[in-house]
Tab-separated table of C-alpha atoms in Angstrom:
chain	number	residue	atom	x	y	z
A	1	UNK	CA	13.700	-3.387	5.695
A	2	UNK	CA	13.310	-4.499	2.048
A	3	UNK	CA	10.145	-4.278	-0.098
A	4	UNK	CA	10.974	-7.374	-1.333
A	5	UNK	CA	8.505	-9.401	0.414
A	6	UNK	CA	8.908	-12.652	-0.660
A	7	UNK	CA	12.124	-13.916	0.681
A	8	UNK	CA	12.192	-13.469	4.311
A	9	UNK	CA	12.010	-16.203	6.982
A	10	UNK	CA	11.556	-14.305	10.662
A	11	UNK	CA	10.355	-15.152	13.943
A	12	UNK	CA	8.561	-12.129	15.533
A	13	UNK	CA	7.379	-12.614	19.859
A	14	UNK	CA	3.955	-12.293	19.178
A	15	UNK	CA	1.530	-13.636	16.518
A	16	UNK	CA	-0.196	-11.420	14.317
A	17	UNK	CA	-3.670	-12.370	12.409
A	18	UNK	CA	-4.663	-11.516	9.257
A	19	UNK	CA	-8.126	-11.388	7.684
A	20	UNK	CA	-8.312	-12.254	4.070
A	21	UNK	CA	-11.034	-11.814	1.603
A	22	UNK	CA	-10.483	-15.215	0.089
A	23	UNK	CA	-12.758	-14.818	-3.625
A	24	UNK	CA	-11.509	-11.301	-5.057
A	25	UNK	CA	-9.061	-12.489	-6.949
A	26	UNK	CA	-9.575	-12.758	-10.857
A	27	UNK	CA	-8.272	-16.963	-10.693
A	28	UNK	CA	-10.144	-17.868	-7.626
A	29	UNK	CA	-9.745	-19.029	-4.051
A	30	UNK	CA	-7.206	-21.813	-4.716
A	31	UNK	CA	-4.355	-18.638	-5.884
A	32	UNK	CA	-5.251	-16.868	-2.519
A	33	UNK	CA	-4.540	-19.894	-0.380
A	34	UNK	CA	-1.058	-21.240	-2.446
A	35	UNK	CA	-0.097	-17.275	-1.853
A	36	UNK	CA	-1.495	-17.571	2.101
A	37	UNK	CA	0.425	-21.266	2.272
A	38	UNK	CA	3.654	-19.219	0.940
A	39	UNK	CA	3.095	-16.570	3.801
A	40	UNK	CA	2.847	-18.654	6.731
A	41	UNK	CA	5.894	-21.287	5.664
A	42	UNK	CA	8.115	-17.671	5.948
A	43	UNK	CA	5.982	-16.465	9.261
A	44	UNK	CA	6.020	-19.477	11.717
A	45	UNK	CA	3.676	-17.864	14.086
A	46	UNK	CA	0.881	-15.938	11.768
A	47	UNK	CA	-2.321	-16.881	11.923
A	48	UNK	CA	-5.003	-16.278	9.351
A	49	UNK	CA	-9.029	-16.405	9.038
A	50	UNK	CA	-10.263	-16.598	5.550
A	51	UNK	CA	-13.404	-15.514	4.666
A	52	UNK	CA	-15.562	-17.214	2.079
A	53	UNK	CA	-17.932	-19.921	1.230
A	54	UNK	CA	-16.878	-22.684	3.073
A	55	UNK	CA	-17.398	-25.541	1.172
A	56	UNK	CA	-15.152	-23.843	-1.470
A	57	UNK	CA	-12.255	-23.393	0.616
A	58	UNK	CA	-12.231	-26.162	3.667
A	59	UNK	CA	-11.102	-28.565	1.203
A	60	UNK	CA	-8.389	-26.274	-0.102
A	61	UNK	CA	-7.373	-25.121	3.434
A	62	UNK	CA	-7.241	-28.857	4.059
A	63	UNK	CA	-5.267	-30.259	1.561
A	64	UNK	CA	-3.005	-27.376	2.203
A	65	UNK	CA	-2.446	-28.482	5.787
A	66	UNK	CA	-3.147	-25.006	7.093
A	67	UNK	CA	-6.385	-26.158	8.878
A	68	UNK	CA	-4.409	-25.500	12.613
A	69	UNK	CA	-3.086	-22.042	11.746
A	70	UNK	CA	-5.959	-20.769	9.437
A	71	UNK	CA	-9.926	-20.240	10.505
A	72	UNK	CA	-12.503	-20.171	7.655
A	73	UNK	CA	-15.088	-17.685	8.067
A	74	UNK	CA	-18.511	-18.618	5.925
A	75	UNK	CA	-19.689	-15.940	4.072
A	76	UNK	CA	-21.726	-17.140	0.925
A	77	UNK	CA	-21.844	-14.222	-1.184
A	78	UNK	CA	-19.440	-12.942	-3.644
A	79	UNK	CA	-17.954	-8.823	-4.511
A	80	UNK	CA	-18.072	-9.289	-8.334
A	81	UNK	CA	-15.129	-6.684	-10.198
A	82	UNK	CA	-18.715	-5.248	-11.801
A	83	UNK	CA	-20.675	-4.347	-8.663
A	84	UNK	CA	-21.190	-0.592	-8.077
A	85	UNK	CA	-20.230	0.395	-4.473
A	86	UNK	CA	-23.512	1.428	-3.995
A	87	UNK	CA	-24.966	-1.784	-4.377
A	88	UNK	CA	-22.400	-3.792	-2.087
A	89	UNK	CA	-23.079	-1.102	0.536
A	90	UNK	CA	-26.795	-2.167	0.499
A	91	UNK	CA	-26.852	-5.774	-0.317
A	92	UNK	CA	-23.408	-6.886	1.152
A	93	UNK	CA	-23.451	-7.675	4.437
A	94	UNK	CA	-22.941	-11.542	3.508
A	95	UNK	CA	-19.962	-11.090	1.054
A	96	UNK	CA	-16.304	-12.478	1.868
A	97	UNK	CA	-15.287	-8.473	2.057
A	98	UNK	CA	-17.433	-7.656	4.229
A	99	UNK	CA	-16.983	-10.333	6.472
A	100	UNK	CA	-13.272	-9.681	5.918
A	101	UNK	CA	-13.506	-6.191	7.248
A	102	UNK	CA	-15.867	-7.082	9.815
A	103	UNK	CA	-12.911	-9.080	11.306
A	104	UNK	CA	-10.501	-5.907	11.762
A	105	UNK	CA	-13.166	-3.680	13.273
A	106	UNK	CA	-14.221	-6.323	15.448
A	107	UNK	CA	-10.479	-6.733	16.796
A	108	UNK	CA	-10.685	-10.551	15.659
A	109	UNK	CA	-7.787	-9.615	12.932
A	110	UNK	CA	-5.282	-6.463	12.590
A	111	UNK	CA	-5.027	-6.285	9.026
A	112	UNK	CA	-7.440	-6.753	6.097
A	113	UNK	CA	-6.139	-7.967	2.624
A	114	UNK	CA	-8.042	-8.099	-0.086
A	115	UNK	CA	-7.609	-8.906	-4.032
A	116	UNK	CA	-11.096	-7.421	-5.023
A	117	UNK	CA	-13.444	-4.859	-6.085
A	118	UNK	CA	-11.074	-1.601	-5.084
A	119	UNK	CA	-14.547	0.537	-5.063
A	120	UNK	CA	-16.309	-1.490	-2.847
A	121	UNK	CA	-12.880	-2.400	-0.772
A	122	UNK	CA	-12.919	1.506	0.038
A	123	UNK	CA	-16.422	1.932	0.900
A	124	UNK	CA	-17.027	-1.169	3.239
A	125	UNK	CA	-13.927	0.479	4.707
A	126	UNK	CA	-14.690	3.831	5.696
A	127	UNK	CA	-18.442	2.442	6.431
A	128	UNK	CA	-17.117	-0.167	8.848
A	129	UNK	CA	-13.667	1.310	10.117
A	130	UNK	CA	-14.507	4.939	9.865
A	131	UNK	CA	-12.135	7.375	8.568
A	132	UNK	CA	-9.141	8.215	11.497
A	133	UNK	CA	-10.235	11.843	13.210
A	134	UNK	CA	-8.441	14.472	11.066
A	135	UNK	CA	-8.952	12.767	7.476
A	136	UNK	CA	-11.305	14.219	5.244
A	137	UNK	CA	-10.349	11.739	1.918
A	138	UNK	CA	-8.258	8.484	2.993
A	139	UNK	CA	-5.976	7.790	0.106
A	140	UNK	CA	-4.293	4.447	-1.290
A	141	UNK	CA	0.098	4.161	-0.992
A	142	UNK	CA	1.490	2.712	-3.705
A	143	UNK	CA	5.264	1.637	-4.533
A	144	UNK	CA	6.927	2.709	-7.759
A	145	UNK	CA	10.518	0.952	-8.814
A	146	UNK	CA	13.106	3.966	-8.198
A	147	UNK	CA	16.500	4.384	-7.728
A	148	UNK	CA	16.643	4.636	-3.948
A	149	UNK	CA	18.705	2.087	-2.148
A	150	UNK	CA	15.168	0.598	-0.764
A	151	UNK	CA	14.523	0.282	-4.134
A	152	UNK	CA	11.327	2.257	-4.030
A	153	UNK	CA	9.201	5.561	-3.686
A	154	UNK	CA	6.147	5.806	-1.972
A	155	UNK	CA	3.112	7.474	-4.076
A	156	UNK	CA	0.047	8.623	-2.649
A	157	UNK	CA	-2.737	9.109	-3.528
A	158	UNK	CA	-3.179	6.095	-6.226
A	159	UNK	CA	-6.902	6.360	-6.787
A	160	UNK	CA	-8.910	6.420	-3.480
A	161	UNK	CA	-10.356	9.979	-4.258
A	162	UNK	CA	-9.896	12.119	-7.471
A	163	UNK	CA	-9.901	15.156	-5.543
A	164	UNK	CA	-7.861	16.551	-2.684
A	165	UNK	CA	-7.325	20.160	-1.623
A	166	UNK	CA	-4.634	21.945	0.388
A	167	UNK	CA	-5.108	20.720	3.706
A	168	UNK	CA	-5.806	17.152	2.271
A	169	UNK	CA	-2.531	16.918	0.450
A	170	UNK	CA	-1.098	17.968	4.013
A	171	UNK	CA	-2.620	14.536	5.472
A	172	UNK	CA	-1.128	12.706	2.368
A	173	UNK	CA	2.350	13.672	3.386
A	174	UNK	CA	2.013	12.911	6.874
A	175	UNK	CA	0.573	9.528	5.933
A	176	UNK	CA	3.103	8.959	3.469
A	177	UNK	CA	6.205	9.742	5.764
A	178	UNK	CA	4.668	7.129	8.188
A	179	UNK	CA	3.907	4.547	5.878
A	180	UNK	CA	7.786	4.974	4.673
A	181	UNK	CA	8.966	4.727	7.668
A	182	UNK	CA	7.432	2.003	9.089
A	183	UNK	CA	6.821	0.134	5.587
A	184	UNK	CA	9.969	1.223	4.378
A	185	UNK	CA	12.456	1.660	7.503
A	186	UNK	CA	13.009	4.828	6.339
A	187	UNK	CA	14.079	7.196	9.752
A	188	UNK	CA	13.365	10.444	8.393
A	189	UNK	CA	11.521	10.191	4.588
A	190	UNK	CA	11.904	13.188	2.024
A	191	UNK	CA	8.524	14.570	1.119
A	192	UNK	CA	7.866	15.520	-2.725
A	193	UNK	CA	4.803	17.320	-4.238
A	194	UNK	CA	4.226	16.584	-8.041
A	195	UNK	CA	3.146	19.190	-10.243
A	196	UNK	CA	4.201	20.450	-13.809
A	197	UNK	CA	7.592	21.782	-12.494
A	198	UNK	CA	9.662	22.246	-9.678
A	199	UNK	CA	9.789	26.454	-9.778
A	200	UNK	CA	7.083	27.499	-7.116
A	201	UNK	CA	5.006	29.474	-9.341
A	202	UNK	CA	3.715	26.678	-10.916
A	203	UNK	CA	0.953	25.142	-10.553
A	204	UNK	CA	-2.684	25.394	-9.400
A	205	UNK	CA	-3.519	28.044	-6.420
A	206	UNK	CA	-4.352	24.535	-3.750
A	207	UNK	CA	-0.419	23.191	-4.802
A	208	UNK	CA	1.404	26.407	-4.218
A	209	UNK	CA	-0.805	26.581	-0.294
A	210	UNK	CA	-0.389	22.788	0.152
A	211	UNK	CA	3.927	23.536	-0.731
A	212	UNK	CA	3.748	25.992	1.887
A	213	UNK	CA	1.717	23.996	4.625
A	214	UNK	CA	4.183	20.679	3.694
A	215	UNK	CA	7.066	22.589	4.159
A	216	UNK	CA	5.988	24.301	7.573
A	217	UNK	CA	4.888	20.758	9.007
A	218	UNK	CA	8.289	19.395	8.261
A	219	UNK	CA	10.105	19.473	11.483
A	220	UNK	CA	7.782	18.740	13.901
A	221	UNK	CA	6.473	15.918	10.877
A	222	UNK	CA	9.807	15.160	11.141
A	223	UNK	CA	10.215	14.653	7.571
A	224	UNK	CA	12.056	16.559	4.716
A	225	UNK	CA	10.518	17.836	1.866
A	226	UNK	CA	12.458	18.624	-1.461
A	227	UNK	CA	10.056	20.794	-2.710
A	228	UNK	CA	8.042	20.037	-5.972
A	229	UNK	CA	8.792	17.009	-7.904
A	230	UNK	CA	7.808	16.091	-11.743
A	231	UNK	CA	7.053	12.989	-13.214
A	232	UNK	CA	10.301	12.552	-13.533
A	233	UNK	CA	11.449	11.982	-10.015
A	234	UNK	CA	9.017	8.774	-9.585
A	235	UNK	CA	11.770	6.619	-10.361
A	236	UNK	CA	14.357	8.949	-8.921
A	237	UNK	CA	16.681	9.266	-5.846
A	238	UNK	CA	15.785	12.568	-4.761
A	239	UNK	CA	12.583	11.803	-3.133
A	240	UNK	CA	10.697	8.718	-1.112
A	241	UNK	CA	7.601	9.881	-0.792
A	242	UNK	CA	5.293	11.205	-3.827
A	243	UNK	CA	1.958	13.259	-2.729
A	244	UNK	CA	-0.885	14.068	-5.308
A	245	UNK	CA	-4.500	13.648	-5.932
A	246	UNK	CA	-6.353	10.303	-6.940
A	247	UNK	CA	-7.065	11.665	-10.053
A	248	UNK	CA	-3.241	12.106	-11.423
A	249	UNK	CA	-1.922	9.568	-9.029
A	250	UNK	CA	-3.916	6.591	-10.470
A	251	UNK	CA	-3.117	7.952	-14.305
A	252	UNK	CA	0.428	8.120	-13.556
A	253	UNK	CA	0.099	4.404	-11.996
A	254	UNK	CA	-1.998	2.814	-15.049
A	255	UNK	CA	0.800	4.514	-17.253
A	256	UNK	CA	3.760	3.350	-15.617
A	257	UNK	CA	2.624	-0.234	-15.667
A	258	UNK	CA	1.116	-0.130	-19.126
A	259	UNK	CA	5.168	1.130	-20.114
A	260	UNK	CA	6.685	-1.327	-18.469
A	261	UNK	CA	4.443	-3.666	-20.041
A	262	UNK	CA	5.065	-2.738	-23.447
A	263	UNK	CA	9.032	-2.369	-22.752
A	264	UNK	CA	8.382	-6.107	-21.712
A	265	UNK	CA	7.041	-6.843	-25.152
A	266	UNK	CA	9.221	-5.164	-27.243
A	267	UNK	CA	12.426	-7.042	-25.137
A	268	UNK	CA	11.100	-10.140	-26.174
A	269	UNK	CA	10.083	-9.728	-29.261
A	270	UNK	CA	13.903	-8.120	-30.326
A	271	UNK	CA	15.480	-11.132	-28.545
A	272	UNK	CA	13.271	-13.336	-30.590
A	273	UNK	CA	14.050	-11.689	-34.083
A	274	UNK	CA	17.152	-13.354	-34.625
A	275	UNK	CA	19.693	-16.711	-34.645
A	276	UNK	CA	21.966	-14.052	-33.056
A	277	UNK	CA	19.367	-12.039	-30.901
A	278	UNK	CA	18.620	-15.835	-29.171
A	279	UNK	CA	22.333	-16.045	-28.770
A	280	UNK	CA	22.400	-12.653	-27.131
A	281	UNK	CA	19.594	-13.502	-24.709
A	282	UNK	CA	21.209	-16.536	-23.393
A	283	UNK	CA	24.122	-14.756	-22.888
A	284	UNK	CA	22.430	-11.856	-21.333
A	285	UNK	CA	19.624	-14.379	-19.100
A	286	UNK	CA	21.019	-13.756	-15.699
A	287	UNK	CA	21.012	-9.716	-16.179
A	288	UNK	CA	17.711	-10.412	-18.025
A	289	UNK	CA	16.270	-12.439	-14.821
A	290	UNK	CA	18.035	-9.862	-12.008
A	291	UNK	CA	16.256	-7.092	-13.963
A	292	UNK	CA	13.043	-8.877	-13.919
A	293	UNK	CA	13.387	-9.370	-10.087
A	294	UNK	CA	13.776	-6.005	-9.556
A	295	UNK	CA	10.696	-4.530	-11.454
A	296	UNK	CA	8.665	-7.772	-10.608
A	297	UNK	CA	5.182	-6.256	-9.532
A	298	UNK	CA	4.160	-9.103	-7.152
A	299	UNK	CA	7.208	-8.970	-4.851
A	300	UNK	CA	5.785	-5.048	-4.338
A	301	UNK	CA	2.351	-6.114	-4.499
A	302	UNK	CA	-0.525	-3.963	-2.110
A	303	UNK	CA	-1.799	-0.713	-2.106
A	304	UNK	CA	-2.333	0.436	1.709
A	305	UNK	CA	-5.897	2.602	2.665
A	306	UNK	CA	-4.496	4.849	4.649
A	307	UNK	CA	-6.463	7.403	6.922
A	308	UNK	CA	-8.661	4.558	8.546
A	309	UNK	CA	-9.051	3.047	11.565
A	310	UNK	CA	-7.834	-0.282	10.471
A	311	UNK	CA	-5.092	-1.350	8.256
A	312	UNK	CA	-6.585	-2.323	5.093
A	313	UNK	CA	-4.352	-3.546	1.886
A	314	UNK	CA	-5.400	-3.837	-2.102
A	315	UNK	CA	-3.795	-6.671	-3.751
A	316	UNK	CA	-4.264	-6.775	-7.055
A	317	UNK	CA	-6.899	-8.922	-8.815
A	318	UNK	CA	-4.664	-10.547	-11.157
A	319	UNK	CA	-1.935	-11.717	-8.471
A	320	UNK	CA	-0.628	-15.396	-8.455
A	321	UNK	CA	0.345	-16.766	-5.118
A	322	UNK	CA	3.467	-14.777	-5.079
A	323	UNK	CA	1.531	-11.924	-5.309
A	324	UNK	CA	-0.667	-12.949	-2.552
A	325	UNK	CA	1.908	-13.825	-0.608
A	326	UNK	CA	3.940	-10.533	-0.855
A	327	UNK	CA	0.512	-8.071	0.324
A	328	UNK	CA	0.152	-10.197	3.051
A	329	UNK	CA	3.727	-10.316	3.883
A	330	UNK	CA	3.163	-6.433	3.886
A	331	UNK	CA	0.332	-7.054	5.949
A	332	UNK	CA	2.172	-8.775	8.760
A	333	UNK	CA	4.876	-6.118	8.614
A	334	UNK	CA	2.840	-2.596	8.844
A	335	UNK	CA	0.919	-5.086	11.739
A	336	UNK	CA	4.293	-6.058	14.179
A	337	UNK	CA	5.109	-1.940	13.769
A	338	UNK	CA	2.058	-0.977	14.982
A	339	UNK	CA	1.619	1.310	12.211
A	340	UNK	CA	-2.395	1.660	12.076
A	341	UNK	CA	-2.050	3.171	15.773
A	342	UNK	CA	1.469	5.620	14.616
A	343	UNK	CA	-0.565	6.708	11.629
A	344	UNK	CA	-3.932	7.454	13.791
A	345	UNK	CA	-1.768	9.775	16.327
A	346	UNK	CA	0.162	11.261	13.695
A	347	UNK	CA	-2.856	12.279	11.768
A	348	UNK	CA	-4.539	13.418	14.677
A	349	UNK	CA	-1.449	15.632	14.996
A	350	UNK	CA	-2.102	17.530	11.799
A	351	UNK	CA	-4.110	20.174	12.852
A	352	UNK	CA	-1.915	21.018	16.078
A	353	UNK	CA	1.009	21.445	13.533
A	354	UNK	CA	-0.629	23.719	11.681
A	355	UNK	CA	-1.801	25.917	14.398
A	356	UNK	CA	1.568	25.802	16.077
A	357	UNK	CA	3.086	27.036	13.415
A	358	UNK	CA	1.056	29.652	12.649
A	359	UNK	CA	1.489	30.642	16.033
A	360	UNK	CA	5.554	29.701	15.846
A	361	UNK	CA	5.446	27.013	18.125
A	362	UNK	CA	7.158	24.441	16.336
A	363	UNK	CA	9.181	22.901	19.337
A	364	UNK	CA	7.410	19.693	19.664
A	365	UNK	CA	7.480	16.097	20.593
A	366	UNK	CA	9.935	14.397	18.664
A	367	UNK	CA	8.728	11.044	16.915
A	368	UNK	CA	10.498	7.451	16.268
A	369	UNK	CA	9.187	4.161	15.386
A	370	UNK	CA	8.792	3.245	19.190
A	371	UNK	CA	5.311	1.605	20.124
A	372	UNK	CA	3.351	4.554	20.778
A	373	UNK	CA	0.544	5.318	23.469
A	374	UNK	CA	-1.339	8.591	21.909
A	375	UNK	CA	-2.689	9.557	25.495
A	376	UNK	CA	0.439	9.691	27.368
A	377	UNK	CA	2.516	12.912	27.671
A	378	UNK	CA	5.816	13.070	25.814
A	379	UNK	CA	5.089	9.704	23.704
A	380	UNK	CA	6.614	8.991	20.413
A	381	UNK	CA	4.981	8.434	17.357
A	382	UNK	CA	5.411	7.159	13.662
């Protein structure tokens, strides 16, 4: 499986449906439908209900011609970029999120998408869906461009808390092996812990614990973990999966894109300079174009809440319809893998891997991507 999420055509046996916050975006309803019209040409059987004011998007749903695969859901009000969490969680109720959410813990829908407010997308969430038993701070999964033949790392946490002790950066790694391996197709992910170096006596007292309590877990997490990482290794082979906090997560995030960004600019601007630097970049256009392929944020696009009950995805607010269409692409995938039920049972597991190794029972069940049942005896889990 590719994170490339824009050029597949696939036929899966049963439907999924997807609930989408149609007015987050920063250009409007129309970019969310072109991006959902996208989707569903590549997903024959997907199904959709879009949440918003309906006289704003029947007639774009219409012209479209998605009216027999995609059911608009009225909800008049609006989650503005500006409003405070606080304020959506009291005044709400009749916003396109909301409704959107509504949808997933209702069972209408198995995934929520959403390009808004990321504040107010997290606290609907955990108000509506409830955190998964085991989580104490859900986090968001990111993917950052690296050398890996996938073609990507998994980082978590991007932002969804600013702080996270031991035992929560023990959940991140467990969520982050089974988001890259069911997001990913990654059989058994490798595990890395940033801090300042990769010596084990660095660090703060919570990293040096959490090392210890990721490294114990691994087997029966069945995972690997390298050890400690540095900023370094996000774009590296060495590792898939990148724990943290919110806090440094969501800096290192905002930094790599602003760098790519200005490595954009400065590109363009030397293949401008010249007669001979136009040359050069005609010359150069299809490595130019493969390169911009690769690092393209919207084929990637969609940060995954994880530690809910309910898949919910981020897209962000500035995506065009490619954009749009790759989150909900991601969407339909983490949905056919049952991944919100893999990631419930392996989080539930935590605490029993702890204790069993403290008490040196680490012969356990061992866990695949097979559809799981939690409650029966001997079942596998992702």
């Amino acid at each position: 499986m590719t994170p490339d999420r824009t050029q597949r055509t696939r036929t899966a046996p049963t439907g999924v449906v997807l609930s989408i916050d149609a007015m987050g975006g920063d250009t409007g309803p129309a970019t969310v439908v072109a991006g959902l019209q996208r989707f569903l040409r590549q997903v024959p059987d997907a199904r959709a209900l879009l949440h918003g004011p309906e006289d704003a998007l029947r007639p774009l749903v219409d012209k479209r011609g998605l009216a027999d695969r995609v059911e608009v859901r009225h909800a008049p009000a609006v989650v503005s970029m500006t409003d405070k969490p606080s304020q959506v969680m009291r005044r709400g109720k009749d916003t396109s999120m909301w409704s959107a959410i509504e949808a997933v813990r209702c069972g209408d829908a198995s995934v929520c998408v959403s390009c808004g407010n990321t504040g107010a997308l997290m606290a609907i969430s955990m108000v509506r869906l409830r955190k998964v038993e085991g989580v104490n701070r859900p986090a968001i999964a990111a993917l950052w461009p690296s050398r890996n033949p996938s073609g990507f790392n998994v980082m978590l946490d991007a932002g969804a808390d600013i702080r996270a002790d031991q035992d929560d950066l023990l959940t991140y790694a467990l969520m982050g092996a089974s988001y890259a391996r069911n997001g990913l197709g990654l059989d058994r992910p490798r595990i890395g812990l940033l801090n300042v170096g990769v010596e084990e006596h660095k660090g703060r007292a919570e990293l040096k614990v959490a090392h210890d309590l990721i490294a114990r877990a691994a087997t029966r997490g069945d995972y690997d973990f390298v050890g400690f990482v540095e900023g370094g290794d996000f774009p590296s082979d060495r590792v898939d999966v990148i724990v943290t906090d919110g806090f440094t997560g969501n800096v290192a995030l905002k930094t790599g894109e602003g760098t790519a960004s200005l490595i954009r600019e400065f590109l363009s601007e030397a293949f401008r300079k010249t007669p001979l630097s136009r040359i050069a970049a005609l010359l150069a256009m299809t490595s130019l174009r493969r390169l911009q392929k690769r690092i393209d944020p919207r084929r990637v696009n969609g940060g995954v809440f994880l530690g809910l009950n309910g898949t919910v995805i981020k897209s962000h607010g500035s995506a065009d319809a490619t954009g749009v269409a790759a989150a909900l692409q991601l969407a339909d995938d983490l949905a056919r893998s049952g991944f919100s039920d893999k990631l419930a049972a392996r989080v539930a597991s935590a605490a029993a891997l702890a204790q069993d190794d403290q008490t040196g029972g680490m012969a356990g069940t061992t866990e695949d991507t097979a559809d799981p049942d939690p409650g029966a005896e001997g079942s596998t889990i992702s």
